[in-house]
Amino acid sequence: MNTNTEPLRTIDGATLMSMPLRPPNFVVDTLLSQGLHILAGSPKVGKSWLALWLAVTVAKGEPVWNLSVNQGTTLYLCLEDSQLRIQNRLFEITEDAPPSVHFCTDSRGLGQGLEEQLTAFLSEHQDTVLVIIDTLQMIRGAGYDNTYANDYRDLSVLKKIADVHGIAILLIHHLRKEKADDVFSRISGTTAISGAVDSSFTLVEEHRGSGRANLSCIGRDIEYREISLERNSENVWEIIADSCEQSKQSGSKIIFLLSALLNSTPDFIGTPTELANRIDPDGAAGITSKNVARQILQNVDALRKNGITATARRSNGKRIIELHSVESADPSGPPAVGTFDPAGADAARPAL
């Protein structure tokens, strides 16, 4: 028996449900988070045009389809293109490309030095937020053995790089020709590809040459949504419709509701059920006893910026949420940032 085995690091449910955890950072708000993602579409549908525009737009800090971006350096591995083609396309989509967007038309493959090349670039450009690889097949080579194990292994390598550096990596890929009820099942390769990535996006044209397409989006950290797009005369994909109403984003919604509550009373102490009933009595905002604590815990920083401190604890076997407006908080009390005590003690606890 191996006596040197490191024990499992566990966390109990009560502690986890009282712990303030930040949601993932988004490169494009509510759409593209840090992690590994795949954008798949039919050949010549306009994936590369979209990828190029995305790389330039994020680097410039401009909104993507009315969604705010986290501005930073971007890297576009355009491995099926030449510098001349990229230059021509740049002149079509923008008047000026910033120095913070970088292009590479030739890189090593996975397992052949690409990982080291990406790590070196990220070390040199530590404000990088987005890397686009166009295409996935180009970094695998022509003789790639398409198996579940290989798909999962390769994508896990890229996901680790994204997670370690806190960036988004977007892989450009292809769809199968065969039709399917679920468009995501048309992504070329095994099901390991969809399983290994954090989000999948498919770009499907209404019909060949129409210039109109549907971007279907699904992922671990985003809501399912359908975005209708139209390619303009400058080959930029413009938004026509979006199934996800941004006014109902959970973060801004909970902040608005709690601000309204504390405007009428400076303090609240009660169970998640009592809080949900107070701020959303008819359920119109979708606030429930199960999700209200999560929304608070994952928006601690934003709540604090809006003058609200929050504490979660257990008392007499019940989960308790305690809210205070900054005006009512004790200025000589504990610091604004602290840990949650789920043990049920009634002593003073650090406020969030």
mmCIF file of C-alpha atoms in Angstrom:
data_model
loop_
_atom_site.group_PDB
_atom_site.id
_atom_site.type_symbol
_atom_site.label_atom_id
_atom_site.label_comp_id
_atom_site.label_asym_id
_atom_site.label_seq_id
_atom_site.Cartn_x
_atom_site.Cartn_y
_atom_site.Cartn_z
ATOM 1 C CA MET A 1 0.000 0.000 0.000
ATOM 2 C CA ASN A 2 1.251 3.469 -0.881
ATOM 3 C CA THR A 3 1.282 5.405 2.402
ATOM 4 C CA ASN A 4 2.408 8.619 0.691
ATOM 5 C CA THR A 5 -0.833 9.128 -1.195
ATOM 6 C CA GLU A 6 -2.090 12.672 -0.800
ATOM 7 C CA PRO A 7 -5.552 12.715 0.824
ATOM 8 C CA LEU A 8 -8.564 14.069 -1.020
ATOM 9 C CA ARG A 9 -9.211 17.755 -0.458
ATOM 10 C CA THR A 10 -12.918 18.035 0.245
ATOM 11 C CA ILE A 11 -15.341 20.767 1.218
ATOM 12 C CA ASP A 12 -18.672 20.119 2.899
ATOM 13 C CA GLY A 13 -21.907 21.278 1.354
ATOM 14 C CA ALA A 14 -22.814 23.760 4.087
ATOM 15 C CA THR A 15 -19.479 25.548 3.744
ATOM 16 C CA LEU A 16 -19.630 25.571 -0.046
ATOM 17 C CA MET A 17 -23.127 27.047 -0.074
ATOM 18 C CA SER A 18 -21.949 29.888 2.185
ATOM 19 C CA MET A 19 -18.733 30.689 0.344
ATOM 20 C CA PRO A 20 -18.439 33.824 -1.812
ATOM 21 C CA LEU A 21 -17.076 32.720 -5.186
ATOM 22 C CA ARG A 22 -16.512 34.990 -8.129
ATOM 23 C CA PRO A 23 -18.113 33.915 -11.416
ATOM 24 C CA PRO A 24 -15.748 33.434 -14.359
ATOM 25 C CA ASN A 25 -14.379 36.504 -16.090
ATOM 26 C CA PHE A 26 -15.991 37.249 -19.431
ATOM 27 C CA VAL A 27 -14.123 38.461 -22.492
ATOM 28 C CA VAL A 28 -17.491 39.227 -24.097
ATOM 29 C CA ASP A 29 -20.119 39.847 -21.444
ATOM 30 C CA THR A 30 -22.527 36.912 -20.945
ATOM 31 C CA LEU A 31 -21.256 35.247 -24.140
ATOM 32 C CA LEU A 32 -17.552 34.342 -24.112
ATOM 33 C CA SER A 33 -15.951 33.586 -20.755
ATOM 34 C CA GLN A 34 -12.445 32.552 -19.844
ATOM 35 C CA GLY A 35 -11.887 28.913 -20.786
ATOM 36 C CA LEU A 36 -11.939 26.836 -23.973
ATOM 37 C CA HIS A 37 -14.586 27.313 -26.646
ATOM 38 C CA ILE A 38 -15.331 26.084 -30.141
ATOM 39 C CA LEU A 39 -16.939 27.888 -33.081
ATOM 40 C CA ALA A 40 -18.011 25.471 -35.809
ATOM 41 C CA GLY A 41 -19.541 26.172 -39.184
ATOM 42 C CA SER A 42 -19.703 24.934 -42.747
ATOM 43 C CA PRO A 43 -16.822 25.743 -45.121
ATOM 44 C CA LYS A 44 -16.843 29.333 -46.446
ATOM 45 C CA VAL A 45 -19.734 30.339 -44.174
ATOM 46 C CA GLY A 46 -17.746 33.260 -42.759
ATOM 47 C CA LYS A 47 -16.183 31.812 -39.598
ATOM 48 C CA SER A 48 -12.789 33.375 -40.285
ATOM 49 C CA TRP A 49 -14.329 36.782 -40.978
ATOM 50 C CA LEU A 50 -16.124 36.542 -37.638
ATOM 51 C CA ALA A 51 -12.947 35.418 -35.854
ATOM 52 C CA LEU A 52 -10.914 38.276 -37.316
ATOM 53 C CA TRP A 53 -13.539 40.874 -36.402
ATOM 54 C CA LEU A 54 -13.778 39.445 -32.879
ATOM 55 C CA ALA A 55 -9.990 39.599 -32.377
ATOM 56 C CA VAL A 56 -9.826 43.227 -33.549
ATOM 57 C CA THR A 57 -12.955 44.359 -31.690
ATOM 58 C CA VAL A 58 -11.870 42.927 -28.326
ATOM 59 C CA ALA A 59 -8.380 44.400 -28.740
ATOM 60 C CA LYS A 60 -9.953 47.809 -29.388
ATOM 61 C CA GLY A 61 -12.316 47.442 -26.430
ATOM 62 C CA GLU A 62 -15.405 48.017 -28.556
ATOM 63 C CA PRO A 63 -18.746 46.266 -27.892
ATOM 64 C CA VAL A 64 -19.487 42.947 -29.574
ATOM 65 C CA TRP A 65 -23.170 42.986 -30.618
ATOM 66 C CA ASN A 66 -24.018 45.489 -27.880
ATOM 67 C CA LEU A 67 -22.170 43.391 -25.285
ATOM 68 C CA SER A 68 -19.302 44.976 -23.367
ATOM 69 C CA VAL A 69 -15.846 43.423 -23.661
ATOM 70 C CA ASN A 70 -12.835 42.997 -21.409
ATOM 71 C CA GLN A 71 -10.265 44.861 -23.485
ATOM 72 C CA GLY A 72 -6.814 43.341 -23.795
ATOM 73 C CA THR A 73 -4.280 41.818 -26.134
ATOM 74 C CA THR A 74 -5.618 39.247 -28.585
ATOM 75 C CA LEU A 75 -3.811 36.619 -30.657
ATOM 76 C CA TYR A 76 -5.231 35.219 -33.883
ATOM 77 C CA LEU A 77 -3.558 32.096 -35.265
ATOM 78 C CA CYS A 78 -4.837 32.339 -38.842
ATOM 79 C CA LEU A 79 -3.172 29.155 -40.027
ATOM 80 C CA GLU A 80 -5.092 28.781 -43.298
ATOM 81 C CA ASP A 81 -4.324 32.330 -44.452
ATOM 82 C CA SER A 82 -1.417 34.476 -45.623
ATOM 83 C CA GLN A 83 -0.418 37.879 -44.297
ATOM 84 C CA LEU A 84 -1.654 39.414 -47.551
ATOM 85 C CA ARG A 85 -5.120 37.902 -47.099
ATOM 86 C CA ILE A 86 -5.309 39.054 -43.485
ATOM 87 C CA GLN A 87 -4.191 42.547 -44.486
ATOM 88 C CA ASN A 88 -6.875 42.715 -47.184
ATOM 89 C CA ARG A 89 -9.515 41.584 -44.736
ATOM 90 C CA LEU A 90 -8.374 44.055 -42.084
ATOM 91 C CA PHE A 91 -8.823 46.923 -44.524
ATOM 92 C CA GLU A 92 -12.395 45.747 -45.104
ATOM 93 C CA ILE A 93 -13.540 45.395 -41.502
ATOM 94 C CA THR A 94 -11.776 48.302 -39.798
ATOM 95 C CA GLU A 95 -10.168 51.658 -40.410
ATOM 96 C CA ASP A 96 -7.424 50.971 -37.902
ATOM 97 C CA ALA A 97 -6.168 47.790 -36.226
ATOM 98 C CA PRO A 98 -4.517 48.372 -32.832
ATOM 99 C CA PRO A 99 -1.026 47.065 -31.996
ATOM 100 C CA SER A 100 -2.607 44.896 -29.294
ATOM 101 C CA VAL A 101 -4.032 42.436 -31.852
ATOM 102 C CA HIS A 102 -1.432 39.961 -33.071
ATOM 103 C CA PHE A 103 -1.507 37.602 -36.049
ATOM 104 C CA CYS A 104 0.374 34.402 -36.781
ATOM 105 C CA THR A 105 0.081 32.437 -40.034
ATOM 106 C CA ASP A 106 2.426 29.602 -39.049
ATOM 107 C CA SER A 107 2.755 27.784 -35.738
ATOM 108 C CA ARG A 108 3.795 24.404 -34.435
ATOM 109 C CA GLY A 109 1.210 21.708 -33.787
ATOM 110 C CA LEU A 110 -0.148 20.258 -30.583
ATOM 111 C CA GLY A 111 2.482 18.099 -28.919
ATOM 112 C CA GLN A 112 5.101 19.571 -31.251
ATOM 113 C CA GLY A 113 5.772 22.870 -29.527
ATOM 114 C CA LEU A 114 2.504 24.817 -29.818
ATOM 115 C CA GLU A 115 1.898 24.684 -26.089
ATOM 116 C CA GLU A 116 5.312 26.219 -25.440
ATOM 117 C CA GLN A 117 4.750 28.872 -28.126
ATOM 118 C CA LEU A 118 1.435 29.911 -26.599
ATOM 119 C CA THR A 119 2.886 29.982 -23.080
ATOM 120 C CA ALA A 120 5.791 32.147 -24.246
ATOM 121 C CA PHE A 121 3.417 34.609 -25.955
ATOM 122 C CA LEU A 122 1.212 34.814 -22.860
ATOM 123 C CA SER A 123 4.245 35.418 -20.646
ATOM 124 C CA GLU A 124 5.370 38.249 -22.926
ATOM 125 C CA HIS A 125 1.851 39.711 -23.251
ATOM 126 C CA GLN A 126 0.347 39.274 -19.804
ATOM 127 C CA ASP A 127 -2.706 41.387 -20.627
ATOM 128 C CA THR A 128 -3.865 38.816 -23.202
ATOM 129 C CA VAL A 129 -7.572 38.002 -22.918
ATOM 130 C CA LEU A 130 -8.318 36.051 -26.110
ATOM 131 C CA VAL A 131 -6.535 33.547 -28.360
ATOM 132 C CA ILE A 132 -8.230 32.337 -31.551
ATOM 133 C CA ILE A 133 -6.957 29.238 -33.357
ATOM 134 C CA ASP A 134 -8.154 28.937 -36.954
ATOM 135 C CA THR A 135 -8.490 26.007 -37.439
ATOM 136 C CA LEU A 136 -8.365 23.144 -34.923
ATOM 137 C CA GLN A 137 -7.413 20.743 -37.687
ATOM 138 C CA MET A 138 -4.367 22.821 -38.626
ATOM 139 C CA ILE A 139 -2.733 22.316 -35.227
ATOM 140 C CA ARG A 140 -3.345 18.576 -35.328
ATOM 141 C CA GLY A 141 -1.852 17.644 -38.678
ATOM 142 C CA ALA A 142 -3.185 15.728 -41.669
ATOM 143 C CA GLY A 143 -2.541 12.278 -40.190
ATOM 144 C CA TYR A 144 -4.500 12.863 -37.020
ATOM 145 C CA ASP A 145 -6.246 9.786 -35.568
ATOM 146 C CA ASN A 146 -9.771 10.962 -34.813
ATOM 147 C CA THR A 147 -10.710 9.067 -31.627
ATOM 148 C CA TYR A 148 -12.519 10.083 -28.465
ATOM 149 C CA ALA A 149 -9.356 9.750 -26.377
ATOM 150 C CA ASN A 150 -7.312 11.880 -28.762
ATOM 151 C CA ASP A 151 -9.988 14.569 -29.027
ATOM 152 C CA TYR A 152 -10.289 14.819 -25.267
ATOM 153 C CA ARG A 153 -6.537 14.779 -24.710
ATOM 154 C CA ASP A 154 -5.828 17.564 -27.204
ATOM 155 C CA LEU A 155 -8.605 19.839 -26.020
ATOM 156 C CA SER A 156 -7.701 19.239 -22.376
ATOM 157 C CA VAL A 157 -4.199 20.563 -23.112
ATOM 158 C CA LEU A 158 -5.630 23.770 -24.553
ATOM 159 C CA LYS A 159 -8.200 24.115 -21.765
ATOM 160 C CA LYS A 160 -5.445 23.874 -19.162
ATOM 161 C CA ILE A 161 -3.582 26.743 -20.835
ATOM 162 C CA ALA A 162 -6.761 28.836 -20.886
ATOM 163 C CA ASP A 163 -7.562 28.107 -17.239
ATOM 164 C CA VAL A 164 -4.025 28.651 -15.941
ATOM 165 C CA HIS A 165 -3.712 32.026 -17.661
ATOM 166 C CA GLY A 166 -7.343 33.107 -17.162
ATOM 167 C CA ILE A 167 -7.976 33.697 -20.876
ATOM 168 C CA ALA A 168 -10.443 32.553 -23.506
ATOM 169 C CA ILE A 169 -9.255 30.254 -26.285
ATOM 170 C CA LEU A 170 -11.619 29.976 -29.250
ATOM 171 C CA LEU A 171 -11.119 27.097 -31.691
ATOM 172 C CA ILE A 172 -12.479 27.467 -35.217
ATOM 173 C CA HIS A 173 -13.779 24.135 -36.505
ATOM 174 C CA HIS A 174 -16.084 22.543 -39.057
ATOM 175 C CA LEU A 175 -19.588 21.093 -39.105
ATOM 176 C CA ARG A 176 -20.500 17.797 -40.673
ATOM 177 C CA LYS A 177 -22.562 17.980 -43.850
ATOM 178 C CA GLU A 178 -25.210 15.671 -42.436
ATOM 179 C CA LYS A 179 -28.295 17.389 -41.055
ATOM 180 C CA ALA A 180 -29.332 16.801 -37.454
ATOM 181 C CA ASP A 181 -32.086 17.927 -35.101
ATOM 182 C CA ASP A 182 -29.442 19.173 -32.676
ATOM 183 C CA VAL A 183 -27.016 21.459 -34.511
ATOM 184 C CA PHE A 184 -24.322 20.879 -31.883
ATOM 185 C CA SER A 185 -24.218 17.177 -32.785
ATOM 186 C CA ARG A 186 -23.003 18.250 -36.233
ATOM 187 C CA ILE A 187 -19.678 19.468 -34.840
ATOM 188 C CA SER A 188 -17.008 17.417 -36.589
ATOM 189 C CA GLY A 189 -15.201 14.865 -34.445
ATOM 190 C CA THR A 190 -16.231 12.765 -31.490
ATOM 191 C CA THR A 191 -18.474 13.839 -28.633
ATOM 192 C CA ALA A 192 -15.300 14.488 -26.619
ATOM 193 C CA ILE A 193 -14.996 17.849 -28.370
ATOM 194 C CA SER A 194 -18.303 19.133 -27.031
ATOM 195 C CA GLY A 195 -17.565 17.560 -23.655
ATOM 196 C CA ALA A 196 -14.123 19.099 -23.231
ATOM 197 C CA VAL A 197 -14.959 22.696 -24.142
ATOM 198 C CA ASP A 198 -16.705 25.209 -21.907
ATOM 199 C CA SER A 199 -18.914 26.555 -24.707
ATOM 200 C CA SER A 200 -19.922 25.540 -28.210
ATOM 201 C CA PHE A 201 -21.009 27.948 -30.946
ATOM 202 C CA THR A 202 -22.327 26.960 -34.352
ATOM 203 C CA LEU A 203 -22.665 29.354 -37.285
ATOM 204 C CA VAL A 204 -25.226 28.093 -39.804
ATOM 205 C CA GLU A 205 -26.243 30.096 -42.875
ATOM 206 C CA GLU A 206 -29.938 30.253 -43.798
ATOM 207 C CA HIS A 207 -28.939 29.059 -47.256
ATOM 208 C CA ARG A 208 -25.700 29.227 -49.187
ATOM 209 C CA GLY A 209 -24.851 32.789 -50.159
ATOM 210 C CA SER A 210 -27.724 34.373 -48.208
ATOM 211 C CA GLY A 211 -25.437 36.412 -45.966
ATOM 212 C CA ARG A 212 -27.738 35.630 -43.046
ATOM 213 C CA ALA A 213 -26.880 33.075 -40.388
ATOM 214 C CA ASN A 214 -27.859 31.817 -36.966
ATOM 215 C CA LEU A 215 -25.289 31.616 -34.188
ATOM 216 C CA SER A 216 -26.367 28.973 -31.659
ATOM 217 C CA CYS A 217 -24.631 29.208 -28.280
ATOM 218 C CA ILE A 218 -24.490 26.724 -25.423
ATOM 219 C CA GLY A 219 -22.082 26.353 -22.524
ATOM 220 C CA ARG A 220 -21.367 25.793 -18.869
ATOM 221 C CA ASP A 221 -21.239 29.466 -17.932
ATOM 222 C CA ILE A 222 -23.703 30.991 -20.408
ATOM 223 C CA GLU A 223 -27.400 30.742 -21.099
ATOM 224 C CA TYR A 224 -28.507 28.962 -24.253
ATOM 225 C CA ARG A 225 -29.183 31.579 -26.867
ATOM 226 C CA GLU A 226 -29.784 32.068 -30.572
ATOM 227 C CA ILE A 227 -28.295 35.140 -32.252
ATOM 228 C CA SER A 228 -29.453 36.068 -35.742
ATOM 229 C CA LEU A 229 -26.699 37.677 -37.822
ATOM 230 C CA GLU A 230 -26.341 39.326 -41.197
ATOM 231 C CA ARG A 231 -23.069 39.933 -43.013
ATOM 232 C CA ASN A 232 -22.812 43.495 -44.281
ATOM 233 C CA SER A 233 -20.969 44.817 -47.336
ATOM 234 C CA GLU A 234 -17.741 45.037 -45.290
ATOM 235 C CA ASN A 235 -17.990 41.353 -44.276
ATOM 236 C CA VAL A 236 -18.812 42.178 -40.657
ATOM 237 C CA TRP A 237 -21.466 40.028 -39.011
ATOM 238 C CA GLU A 238 -24.078 42.399 -37.570
ATOM 239 C CA ILE A 239 -26.717 41.390 -35.045
ATOM 240 C CA ILE A 240 -30.384 41.268 -36.074
ATOM 241 C CA ALA A 241 -31.923 39.535 -33.049
ATOM 242 C CA ASP A 242 -30.845 37.893 -29.802
ATOM 243 C CA SER A 243 -32.973 35.418 -27.875
ATOM 244 C CA CYS A 244 -31.333 36.411 -24.595
ATOM 245 C CA GLU A 245 -32.635 39.671 -23.140
ATOM 246 C CA GLN A 246 -29.672 41.420 -21.580
ATOM 247 C CA SER A 247 -31.898 43.435 -19.255
ATOM 248 C CA LYS A 248 -32.515 40.239 -17.325
ATOM 249 C CA GLN A 249 -28.903 39.354 -16.574
ATOM 250 C CA SER A 250 -28.825 37.756 -13.138
ATOM 251 C CA GLY A 251 -26.052 39.980 -11.788
ATOM 252 C CA SER A 252 -27.645 43.333 -12.549
ATOM 253 C CA LYS A 253 -31.069 41.974 -11.620
ATOM 254 C CA ILE A 254 -30.158 40.928 -8.079
ATOM 255 C CA ILE A 255 -28.306 44.206 -7.496
ATOM 256 C CA PHE A 256 -31.333 46.202 -8.607
ATOM 257 C CA LEU A 257 -33.740 44.206 -6.437
ATOM 258 C CA LEU A 258 -31.569 44.322 -3.312
ATOM 259 C CA SER A 259 -30.919 48.044 -3.756
ATOM 260 C CA ALA A 260 -34.660 48.644 -3.916
ATOM 261 C CA LEU A 261 -35.179 46.550 -0.767
ATOM 262 C CA LEU A 262 -32.524 48.401 1.251
ATOM 263 C CA ASN A 263 -33.816 51.767 0.116
ATOM 264 C CA SER A 264 -36.965 51.095 2.129
ATOM 265 C CA THR A 265 -35.222 49.364 5.049
ATOM 266 C CA PRO A 266 -31.481 49.603 5.708
ATOM 267 C CA ASP A 267 -31.112 46.044 6.955
ATOM 268 C CA PHE A 268 -32.424 42.564 6.248
ATOM 269 C CA ILE A 269 -31.892 39.355 8.221
ATOM 270 C CA GLY A 270 -33.803 36.252 7.171
ATOM 271 C CA THR A 271 -33.843 32.972 5.308
ATOM 272 C CA PRO A 272 -33.391 32.685 1.531
ATOM 273 C CA THR A 273 -37.111 31.948 1.246
ATOM 274 C CA GLU A 274 -38.033 35.077 3.163
ATOM 275 C CA LEU A 275 -35.672 37.185 1.065
ATOM 276 C CA ALA A 276 -36.961 35.768 -2.226
ATOM 277 C CA ASN A 277 -40.541 36.502 -1.141
ATOM 278 C CA ARG A 278 -39.601 40.070 -0.209
ATOM 279 C CA ILE A 279 -37.798 41.048 -3.416
ATOM 280 C CA ASP A 280 -39.742 38.949 -5.932
ATOM 281 C CA PRO A 281 -43.133 38.086 -4.407
ATOM 282 C CA ASP A 282 -44.806 37.124 -7.686
ATOM 283 C CA GLY A 283 -41.796 35.319 -9.152
ATOM 284 C CA ALA A 284 -41.680 37.617 -12.175
ATOM 285 C CA ALA A 285 -37.908 38.135 -11.864
ATOM 286 C CA GLY A 286 -37.190 34.428 -11.463
ATOM 287 C CA ILE A 287 -35.780 34.797 -7.944
ATOM 288 C CA THR A 288 -36.252 31.659 -5.832
ATOM 289 C CA SER A 289 -35.111 30.455 -2.431
ATOM 290 C CA LYS A 290 -32.644 28.165 -4.192
ATOM 291 C CA ASN A 291 -30.964 30.728 -6.419
ATOM 292 C CA VAL A 292 -31.094 33.944 -4.381
ATOM 293 C CA ALA A 293 -28.122 33.033 -2.161
ATOM 294 C CA ARG A 294 -26.064 31.936 -5.165
ATOM 295 C CA GLN A 295 -26.718 35.194 -6.982
ATOM 296 C CA ILE A 296 -25.681 37.167 -3.904
ATOM 297 C CA LEU A 297 -22.534 35.118 -3.266
ATOM 298 C CA GLN A 298 -21.399 35.398 -6.876
ATOM 299 C CA ASN A 299 -21.956 39.171 -7.045
ATOM 300 C CA VAL A 300 -20.262 40.205 -3.814
ATOM 301 C CA ASP A 301 -17.959 42.770 -5.443
ATOM 302 C CA ALA A 302 -20.737 44.358 -7.480
ATOM 303 C CA LEU A 303 -23.008 44.547 -4.442
ATOM 304 C CA ARG A 304 -20.286 46.212 -2.412
ATOM 305 C CA LYS A 305 -19.758 48.796 -5.140
ATOM 306 C CA ASN A 306 -23.478 49.533 -4.870
ATOM 307 C CA GLY A 307 -23.308 50.058 -1.107
ATOM 308 C CA ILE A 308 -24.527 46.657 0.066
ATOM 309 C CA THR A 309 -22.708 44.267 2.405
ATOM 310 C CA ALA A 310 -23.816 40.650 2.747
ATOM 311 C CA THR A 311 -23.218 37.794 5.167
ATOM 312 C CA ALA A 312 -24.383 34.178 4.876
ATOM 313 C CA ARG A 313 -24.451 31.864 7.869
ATOM 314 C CA ARG A 314 -26.379 29.113 9.603
ATOM 315 C CA SER A 315 -28.402 29.667 12.750
ATOM 316 C CA ASN A 316 -30.474 27.038 14.550
ATOM 317 C CA GLY A 317 -30.129 24.759 11.532
ATOM 318 C CA LYS A 318 -31.354 27.380 9.062
ATOM 319 C CA ARG A 319 -29.478 29.264 6.379
ATOM 320 C CA ILE A 320 -29.542 32.988 7.081
ATOM 321 C CA ILE A 321 -28.762 35.895 4.771
ATOM 322 C CA GLU A 322 -27.863 39.218 6.364
ATOM 323 C CA LEU A 323 -27.840 42.406 4.290
ATOM 324 C CA HIS A 324 -26.889 45.944 5.253
ATOM 325 C CA SER A 325 -26.653 49.181 3.363
ATOM 326 C CA VAL A 326 -23.298 50.923 3.770
ATOM 327 C CA GLU A 327 -24.984 53.786 5.619
ATOM 328 C CA SER A 328 -26.243 51.408 8.310
ATOM 329 C CA ALA A 329 -23.054 49.367 8.622
ATOM 330 C CA ASP A 330 -20.895 49.898 11.711
ATOM 331 C CA PRO A 331 -17.829 51.853 10.517
ATOM 332 C CA SER A 332 -15.775 50.449 13.403
ATOM 333 C CA GLY A 333 -16.831 46.914 12.596
ATOM 334 C CA PRO A 334 -15.015 44.182 10.649
ATOM 335 C CA PRO A 335 -13.543 44.772 7.182
ATOM 336 C CA ALA A 336 -15.717 44.622 4.077
ATOM 337 C CA VAL A 337 -14.232 41.361 2.841
ATOM 338 C CA GLY A 338 -14.250 38.219 4.925
ATOM 339 C CA THR A 339 -15.148 34.554 5.143
ATOM 340 C CA PHE A 340 -18.438 32.906 5.901
ATOM 341 C CA ASP A 341 -18.952 30.867 9.045
ATOM 342 C CA PRO A 342 -21.485 28.112 8.351
ATOM 343 C CA ALA A 343 -21.160 26.528 11.776
ATOM 344 C CA GLY A 344 -24.125 28.357 13.240
ATOM 345 C CA ALA A 345 -22.375 30.511 15.852
ATOM 346 C CA ASP A 346 -24.187 33.755 16.566
ATOM 347 C CA ALA A 347 -21.018 35.796 17.167
ATOM 348 C CA ALA A 348 -20.230 38.718 14.895
ATOM 349 C CA ARG A 349 -18.984 37.675 11.493
ATOM 350 C CA PRO A 350 -17.047 39.544 8.829
ATOM 351 C CA ALA A 351 -19.395 41.220 6.392
ATOM 352 C CA LEU A 352 -18.917 40.897 2.699
#
